[in-house]
Amino acid sequence: MVHRKLSNCKLLSPEIATFIYATVTIIVILFTWTGYDNPSALLWARLQYLSGTIALWLVYMLWPSKIVMGARIGYLLLMLSTWYPDTYAINSQFACLDHVFAGWEQSLFGFQPSLIFSKAYSSRVVSELMYMGYFSYYLFFVVTLAIIFFKKYSQLERASFMIFTGFYLCYVIYLFVPVTGPQYYYLAAGMDNIAHGVFPDVGHYFLDHQEALTAPGWSGGLFYQLVEWAHHTGERPTAAFPSSHVAIATLVMLMVVRLRMWRWLMVLAIPFLFLCLSTVYIYAHYAIDAIAGFTYGILLFFLLGGLRLRAR
């Protein structure tokens, strides 16, 4: 069977989105150049990422196959693991806004949901379900793209464009809205202050500090350990508002419905529920981050042309 090429060997729309995001971050780095220990390394990393994208595109021009197309999408996925923590290097140049968001949380609920949630439901079963939900995040975009690649190849470029652009739009917010989330801010502000509804402005504290609270729940659980490993590998005091976990998972759920992938929807339904709850349970986000993430995911679906997906 002859491979049906996507985009007639042009750059894919998610690759173009990646170039645009890289350009935005380069401009920001240039404007905040003196605030970094090694700004040239940030620029050099971007040139390397983009060079890899161009190299895979050239390979595809010579050998237009599904294997190379999969490599192009896979390479973009790998880059996400660097773009995310990279937001910390940029937004730590600005004063932390957690005191504002924690204050809104307190005004809305009368308490801090992330502080109360894990204490109220501390059993091993609930803990593992929450951490399972949080870790299942990778099912939502990595595995979904893999299924589309094998089962609905004609929709691969549109679906990957929506997912990657959804990530980049979240990251742009993170660059300019430095909110670290409870796991970092509570420790910096002092738990006594938080318990009494006092939320001090910690300013540029996170420019030099990355310490986080110990995650709540059953530390002996498998999914607890997996999430802790992921946090130690790539987590930074950044990217709390809105929750990209909830936003991208919501976007993917709507894509799955649009593509009529009903069996996969049934697989994702329960993890999606626990994912949304777990972001607050494990101190990763304020409740308003999760609510904003859910709303933002719906907006992204329509903004990025989700209705143009076809269930062929």
Tab-separated table of C-alpha atoms in Angstrom:
chain	number	residue	atom	x	y	z
A	1	MET	CA	0.000	0.000	0.000
A	2	VAL	CA	1.354	3.425	-0.940
A	3	HIS	CA	1.708	5.762	2.025
A	4	ARG	CA	-0.663	8.706	1.791
A	5	LYS	CA	1.372	11.781	2.653
A	6	LEU	CA	0.110	14.432	5.014
A	7	SER	CA	0.449	18.132	4.135
A	8	ASN	CA	2.149	17.268	0.809
A	9	CYS	CA	5.557	17.154	2.494
A	10	LYS	CA	5.180	20.644	3.972
A	11	LEU	CA	5.897	21.336	7.613
A	12	LEU	CA	3.098	19.943	9.751
A	13	SER	CA	0.803	22.403	11.504
A	14	PRO	CA	2.014	21.223	14.963
A	15	GLU	CA	5.599	21.798	13.810
A	16	ILE	CA	4.692	25.322	12.727
A	17	ALA	CA	3.041	25.864	16.113
A	18	THR	CA	6.275	24.697	17.745
A	19	PHE	CA	8.305	27.206	15.727
A	20	ILE	CA	5.927	29.993	16.747
A	21	TYR	CA	6.157	29.065	20.427
A	22	ALA	CA	9.954	28.868	20.217
A	23	THR	CA	10.032	32.321	18.620
A	24	VAL	CA	7.861	33.763	21.397
A	25	THR	CA	10.143	32.350	24.092
A	26	ILE	CA	13.263	33.576	22.275
A	27	ILE	CA	11.847	37.116	22.208
A	28	VAL	CA	11.033	36.932	25.933
A	29	ILE	CA	14.520	35.613	26.732
A	30	LEU	CA	16.118	38.443	24.784
A	31	PHE	CA	14.073	41.015	26.714
A	32	THR	CA	14.968	39.436	30.078
A	33	TRP	CA	18.522	38.464	29.115
A	34	THR	CA	20.304	39.811	32.206
A	35	GLY	CA	18.119	37.805	34.595
A	36	TYR	CA	19.549	34.404	33.613
A	37	ASP	CA	22.745	32.710	34.695
A	38	ASN	CA	23.276	31.283	31.210
A	39	PRO	CA	20.807	32.775	28.701
A	40	SER	CA	22.820	31.603	25.692
A	41	ALA	CA	22.144	28.006	26.760
A	42	LEU	CA	18.386	28.657	26.568
A	43	LEU	CA	18.749	29.996	23.040
A	44	TRP	CA	21.077	27.200	21.960
A	45	ALA	CA	18.629	24.575	23.241
A	46	ARG	CA	15.875	26.100	21.111
A	47	LEU	CA	18.050	26.059	18.023
A	48	GLN	CA	18.794	22.395	18.660
A	49	TYR	CA	15.099	21.527	19.056
A	50	LEU	CA	14.144	23.351	15.871
A	51	SER	CA	17.087	21.862	13.961
A	52	GLY	CA	15.876	18.395	14.906
A	53	THR	CA	12.403	19.256	13.615
A	54	ILE	CA	13.821	20.467	10.298
A	55	ALA	CA	16.044	17.398	10.008
A	56	LEU	CA	13.084	15.021	10.413
A	57	TRP	CA	11.083	17.051	7.902
A	58	LEU	CA	13.924	16.691	5.354
A	59	VAL	CA	14.063	12.949	5.993
A	60	TYR	CA	10.325	12.797	5.322
A	61	MET	CA	10.821	14.688	2.052
A	62	LEU	CA	13.226	11.938	0.965
A	63	TRP	CA	11.273	9.050	2.466
A	64	PRO	CA	7.586	9.940	3.009
A	65	SER	CA	6.504	7.067	5.218
A	66	LYS	CA	4.353	6.501	8.287
A	67	ILE	CA	7.476	5.546	10.220
A	68	VAL	CA	9.076	8.940	9.664
A	69	MET	CA	5.764	10.694	10.284
A	70	GLY	CA	5.556	8.892	13.614
A	71	ALA	CA	9.093	10.025	14.381
A	72	ARG	CA	8.149	13.647	13.638
A	73	ILE	CA	5.209	13.539	16.065
A	74	GLY	CA	7.242	11.575	18.615
A	75	TYR	CA	9.994	14.185	18.494
A	76	LEU	CA	7.485	16.924	19.285
A	77	LEU	CA	6.269	14.854	22.226
A	78	LEU	CA	9.818	14.531	23.528
A	79	MET	CA	10.258	18.293	23.307
A	80	LEU	CA	7.266	18.815	25.584
A	81	SER	CA	9.326	17.310	28.405
A	82	THR	CA	11.766	20.200	28.015
A	83	TRP	CA	9.363	23.035	27.139
A	84	TYR	CA	7.410	22.515	30.371
A	85	PRO	CA	10.181	22.861	32.985
A	86	ASP	CA	11.687	25.547	30.769
A	87	THR	CA	8.787	27.842	31.665
A	88	TYR	CA	10.316	28.046	35.143
A	89	ALA	CA	13.524	29.586	33.821
A	90	ILE	CA	11.506	32.409	32.286
A	91	ASN	CA	8.637	33.059	34.679
A	92	SER	CA	10.877	32.964	37.760
A	93	GLN	CA	12.129	36.331	36.527
A	94	PHE	CA	8.756	37.755	37.603
A	95	ALA	CA	7.297	38.064	41.103
A	96	CYS	CA	5.263	35.071	42.285
A	97	LEU	CA	1.474	35.560	42.244
A	98	ASP	CA	0.481	32.656	44.509
A	99	HIS	CA	-0.602	34.947	47.329
A	100	VAL	CA	-3.230	36.382	44.979
A	101	PHE	CA	-4.516	32.979	43.849
A	102	ALA	CA	-4.486	31.486	47.350
A	103	GLY	CA	-6.432	34.533	48.500
A	104	TRP	CA	-9.021	34.019	45.745
A	105	GLU	CA	-9.242	30.364	46.761
A	106	GLN	CA	-9.890	31.340	50.359
A	107	SER	CA	-12.525	33.907	49.366
A	108	LEU	CA	-14.325	31.443	47.104
A	109	PHE	CA	-14.349	28.361	49.358
A	110	GLY	CA	-13.665	29.766	52.827
A	111	PHE	CA	-10.676	27.393	53.148
A	112	GLN	CA	-7.871	25.867	51.091
A	113	PRO	CA	-9.298	22.770	49.317
A	114	SER	CA	-5.851	21.312	48.581
A	115	LEU	CA	-5.007	21.508	52.297
A	116	ILE	CA	-8.214	19.807	53.415
A	117	PHE	CA	-8.847	17.278	50.633
A	118	SER	CA	-6.034	14.802	51.287
A	119	LYS	CA	-6.582	14.980	55.058
A	120	ALA	CA	-10.288	14.211	54.728
A	121	TYR	CA	-9.684	11.251	52.391
A	122	SER	CA	-6.393	9.751	53.434
A	123	SER	CA	-7.005	6.009	52.972
A	124	ARG	CA	-4.628	3.954	50.869
A	125	VAL	CA	-7.322	3.163	48.321
A	126	VAL	CA	-8.298	6.800	47.769
A	127	SER	CA	-4.643	7.839	47.661
A	128	GLU	CA	-3.760	5.303	44.967
A	129	LEU	CA	-6.838	6.164	42.930
A	130	MET	CA	-5.840	9.815	42.987
A	131	TYR	CA	-2.253	9.145	42.007
A	132	MET	CA	-3.424	6.694	39.349
A	133	GLY	CA	-5.576	9.463	37.905
A	134	TYR	CA	-2.719	11.929	37.951
A	135	PHE	CA	-0.276	9.508	36.337
A	136	SER	CA	-2.832	8.539	33.675
A	137	TYR	CA	-2.324	12.026	32.225
A	138	TYR	CA	0.082	10.472	29.734
A	139	LEU	CA	-2.695	8.214	28.442
A	140	PHE	CA	-4.657	11.238	27.387
A	141	PHE	CA	-2.287	12.684	24.840
A	142	VAL	CA	0.502	10.162	24.181
A	143	VAL	CA	-1.628	7.040	23.876
A	144	THR	CA	-4.481	8.898	22.171
A	145	LEU	CA	-2.111	10.154	19.477
A	146	ALA	CA	-0.744	6.624	19.084
A	147	ILE	CA	-4.256	5.221	18.576
A	148	ILE	CA	-5.083	7.943	16.055
A	149	PHE	CA	-1.804	7.183	14.261
A	150	PHE	CA	-2.732	3.521	13.832
A	151	LYS	CA	-6.527	3.749	13.525
A	152	LYS	CA	-7.393	7.196	12.151
A	153	TYR	CA	-4.245	8.299	10.359
A	154	SER	CA	-5.990	10.904	8.212
A	155	GLN	CA	-6.842	12.818	11.398
A	156	LEU	CA	-3.302	12.699	12.833
A	157	GLU	CA	-2.157	16.169	11.802
A	158	ARG	CA	-5.347	17.893	12.975
A	159	ALA	CA	-5.380	16.020	16.288
A	160	SER	CA	-1.679	16.604	16.971
A	161	PHE	CA	-2.031	20.288	16.056
A	162	MET	CA	-4.798	20.677	18.619
A	163	ILE	CA	-2.874	18.912	21.371
A	164	PHE	CA	0.484	20.605	20.841
A	165	THR	CA	-1.007	24.048	20.301
A	166	GLY	CA	-3.096	23.503	23.425
A	167	PHE	CA	0.097	22.869	25.369
A	168	TYR	CA	1.845	25.907	23.904
A	169	LEU	CA	-1.056	28.230	24.674
A	170	CYS	CA	-0.952	26.995	28.275
A	171	TYR	CA	2.798	27.556	28.384
A	172	VAL	CA	2.455	31.134	27.113
A	173	ILE	CA	0.203	31.852	30.098
A	174	TYR	CA	2.749	30.229	32.415
A	175	LEU	CA	5.497	32.494	31.104
A	176	PHE	CA	3.705	35.629	32.276
A	177	VAL	CA	1.514	34.381	35.146
A	178	PRO	CA	3.992	32.898	37.648
A	179	VAL	CA	1.890	30.707	39.950
A	180	THR	CA	3.689	27.761	41.550
A	181	GLY	CA	0.808	25.922	43.231
A	182	PRO	CA	0.287	24.790	46.847
A	183	GLN	CA	3.143	22.277	46.932
A	184	TYR	CA	5.650	25.105	46.584
A	185	TYR	CA	3.842	28.172	47.887
A	186	TYR	CA	2.561	26.652	51.146
A	187	LEU	CA	6.102	25.701	52.131
A	188	ALA	CA	7.471	29.123	51.231
A	189	ALA	CA	4.647	30.999	52.989
A	190	GLY	CA	4.648	28.793	56.099
A	191	MET	CA	1.959	26.257	56.941
A	192	ASP	CA	0.871	28.229	60.025
A	193	ASN	CA	0.118	31.227	57.827
A	194	ILE	CA	-1.817	29.108	55.354
A	195	ALA	CA	-3.843	27.426	58.117
A	196	HIS	CA	-4.847	30.861	59.438
A	197	GLY	CA	-5.737	32.260	56.022
A	198	VAL	CA	-2.671	34.470	55.758
A	199	PHE	CA	-1.010	34.523	52.344
A	200	PRO	CA	2.225	36.526	52.280
A	201	ASP	CA	3.714	37.869	49.082
A	202	VAL	CA	6.955	35.891	48.607
A	203	GLY	CA	8.086	38.017	45.666
A	204	HIS	CA	11.004	36.470	43.775
A	205	TYR	CA	11.526	33.677	46.316
A	206	PHE	CA	11.326	30.950	43.684
A	207	LEU	CA	14.120	32.453	41.652
A	208	ASP	CA	16.479	30.691	44.072
A	209	HIS	CA	14.276	28.023	45.696
A	210	GLN	CA	12.622	24.873	44.352
A	211	GLU	CA	11.753	23.058	47.586
A	212	ALA	CA	8.293	21.478	47.733
A	213	LEU	CA	6.069	19.942	50.380
A	214	THR	CA	6.104	16.179	50.760
A	215	ALA	CA	3.233	14.832	48.700
A	216	PRO	CA	0.261	13.637	50.799
A	217	GLY	CA	-1.225	10.161	50.699
A	218	TRP	CA	0.130	6.634	50.953
A	219	SER	CA	3.834	6.836	50.145
A	220	GLY	CA	4.061	3.067	49.663
A	221	GLY	CA	1.673	3.036	46.728
A	222	LEU	CA	2.879	2.197	43.217
A	223	PHE	CA	1.250	5.213	41.579
A	224	TYR	CA	2.412	7.451	44.405
A	225	GLN	CA	5.978	6.388	43.633
A	226	LEU	CA	5.512	6.864	39.892
A	227	VAL	CA	4.157	10.389	40.337
A	228	GLU	CA	6.952	11.241	42.757
A	229	TRP	CA	9.498	10.007	40.213
A	230	ALA	CA	7.906	12.149	37.516
A	231	HIS	CA	7.938	15.183	39.817
A	232	HIS	CA	11.566	14.746	40.759
A	233	THR	CA	12.433	14.356	37.076
A	234	GLY	CA	10.674	17.348	35.569
A	235	GLU	CA	8.625	19.335	38.074
A	236	ARG	CA	9.499	22.942	38.878
A	237	PRO	CA	7.763	25.759	40.800
A	238	THR	CA	5.840	26.879	37.729
A	239	ALA	CA	2.781	26.299	35.566
A	240	ALA	CA	-0.059	26.119	38.076
A	241	PHE	CA	-2.725	28.313	36.463
A	242	PRO	CA	-4.588	26.977	34.601
A	243	SER	CA	-3.938	23.279	35.162
A	244	SER	CA	-2.539	21.959	31.890
A	245	HIS	CA	-3.252	18.424	33.137
A	246	VAL	CA	-6.964	19.174	33.308
A	247	ALA	CA	-6.993	21.413	30.211
A	248	ILE	CA	-5.267	18.929	27.889
A	249	ALA	CA	-7.182	15.948	29.289
A	250	THR	CA	-10.468	17.827	28.702
A	251	LEU	CA	-9.378	18.743	25.172
A	252	VAL	CA	-8.499	15.120	24.435
A	253	MET	CA	-11.787	13.836	25.861
A	254	LEU	CA	-13.693	16.134	23.505
A	255	MET	CA	-11.504	15.016	20.592
A	256	VAL	CA	-12.209	11.376	21.405
A	257	VAL	CA	-15.953	12.083	21.428
A	258	ARG	CA	-15.701	13.958	18.128
A	259	LEU	CA	-13.799	11.063	16.546
A	260	ARG	CA	-16.333	8.593	17.974
A	261	MET	CA	-13.656	6.544	19.681
A	262	TRP	CA	-16.225	5.179	22.111
A	263	ARG	CA	-14.187	2.305	23.532
A	264	TRP	CA	-11.278	4.597	24.269
A	265	LEU	CA	-13.682	7.106	25.819
A	266	MET	CA	-14.884	4.421	28.235
A	267	VAL	CA	-11.272	3.632	29.165
A	268	LEU	CA	-10.526	7.315	29.867
A	269	ALA	CA	-13.712	8.253	31.708
A	270	ILE	CA	-12.735	7.141	35.240
A	271	PRO	CA	-9.067	8.246	34.996
A	272	PHE	CA	-10.319	11.642	33.785
A	273	LEU	CA	-12.463	12.072	36.903
A	274	PHE	CA	-9.610	11.159	39.226
A	275	LEU	CA	-7.148	13.256	37.238
A	276	CYS	CA	-9.237	16.389	37.758
A	277	LEU	CA	-9.572	15.687	41.485
A	278	SER	CA	-5.977	14.579	41.991
A	279	THR	CA	-4.469	17.875	40.897
A	280	VAL	CA	-5.895	19.383	44.085
A	281	TYR	CA	-5.428	16.260	46.229
A	282	ILE	CA	-1.642	16.037	45.731
A	283	TYR	CA	-1.047	19.810	46.292
A	284	ALA	CA	-0.177	20.380	42.629
A	285	HIS	CA	-2.921	22.958	42.034
A	286	TYR	CA	-5.431	25.208	43.678
A	287	ALA	CA	-9.041	24.235	43.007
A	288	ILE	CA	-9.458	27.328	40.849
A	289	ASP	CA	-6.569	26.067	38.691
A	290	ALA	CA	-8.456	22.827	38.005
A	291	ILE	CA	-11.726	24.651	37.315
A	292	ALA	CA	-9.930	27.057	34.978
A	293	GLY	CA	-8.191	24.120	33.297
A	294	PHE	CA	-11.505	22.381	32.595
A	295	THR	CA	-12.987	25.570	31.161
A	296	TYR	CA	-9.843	26.302	29.178
A	297	GLY	CA	-9.819	22.790	27.701
A	298	ILE	CA	-13.333	23.320	26.332
A	299	LEU	CA	-12.347	26.703	24.906
A	300	LEU	CA	-9.240	25.186	23.303
A	301	PHE	CA	-11.326	22.508	21.598
A	302	PHE	CA	-13.512	25.059	19.840
A	303	LEU	CA	-10.735	27.625	19.363
A	304	LEU	CA	-8.466	25.095	17.648
A	305	GLY	CA	-11.155	23.791	15.319
A	306	GLY	CA	-12.168	20.610	17.059
A	307	LEU	CA	-15.354	20.388	15.005
A	308	ARG	CA	-13.208	19.939	11.897
A	309	LEU	CA	-12.110	16.524	13.107
A	310	ARG	CA	-13.811	13.717	11.214
A	311	ALA	CA	-14.860	10.367	12.605
A	312	ARG	CA	-13.804	8.375	9.555
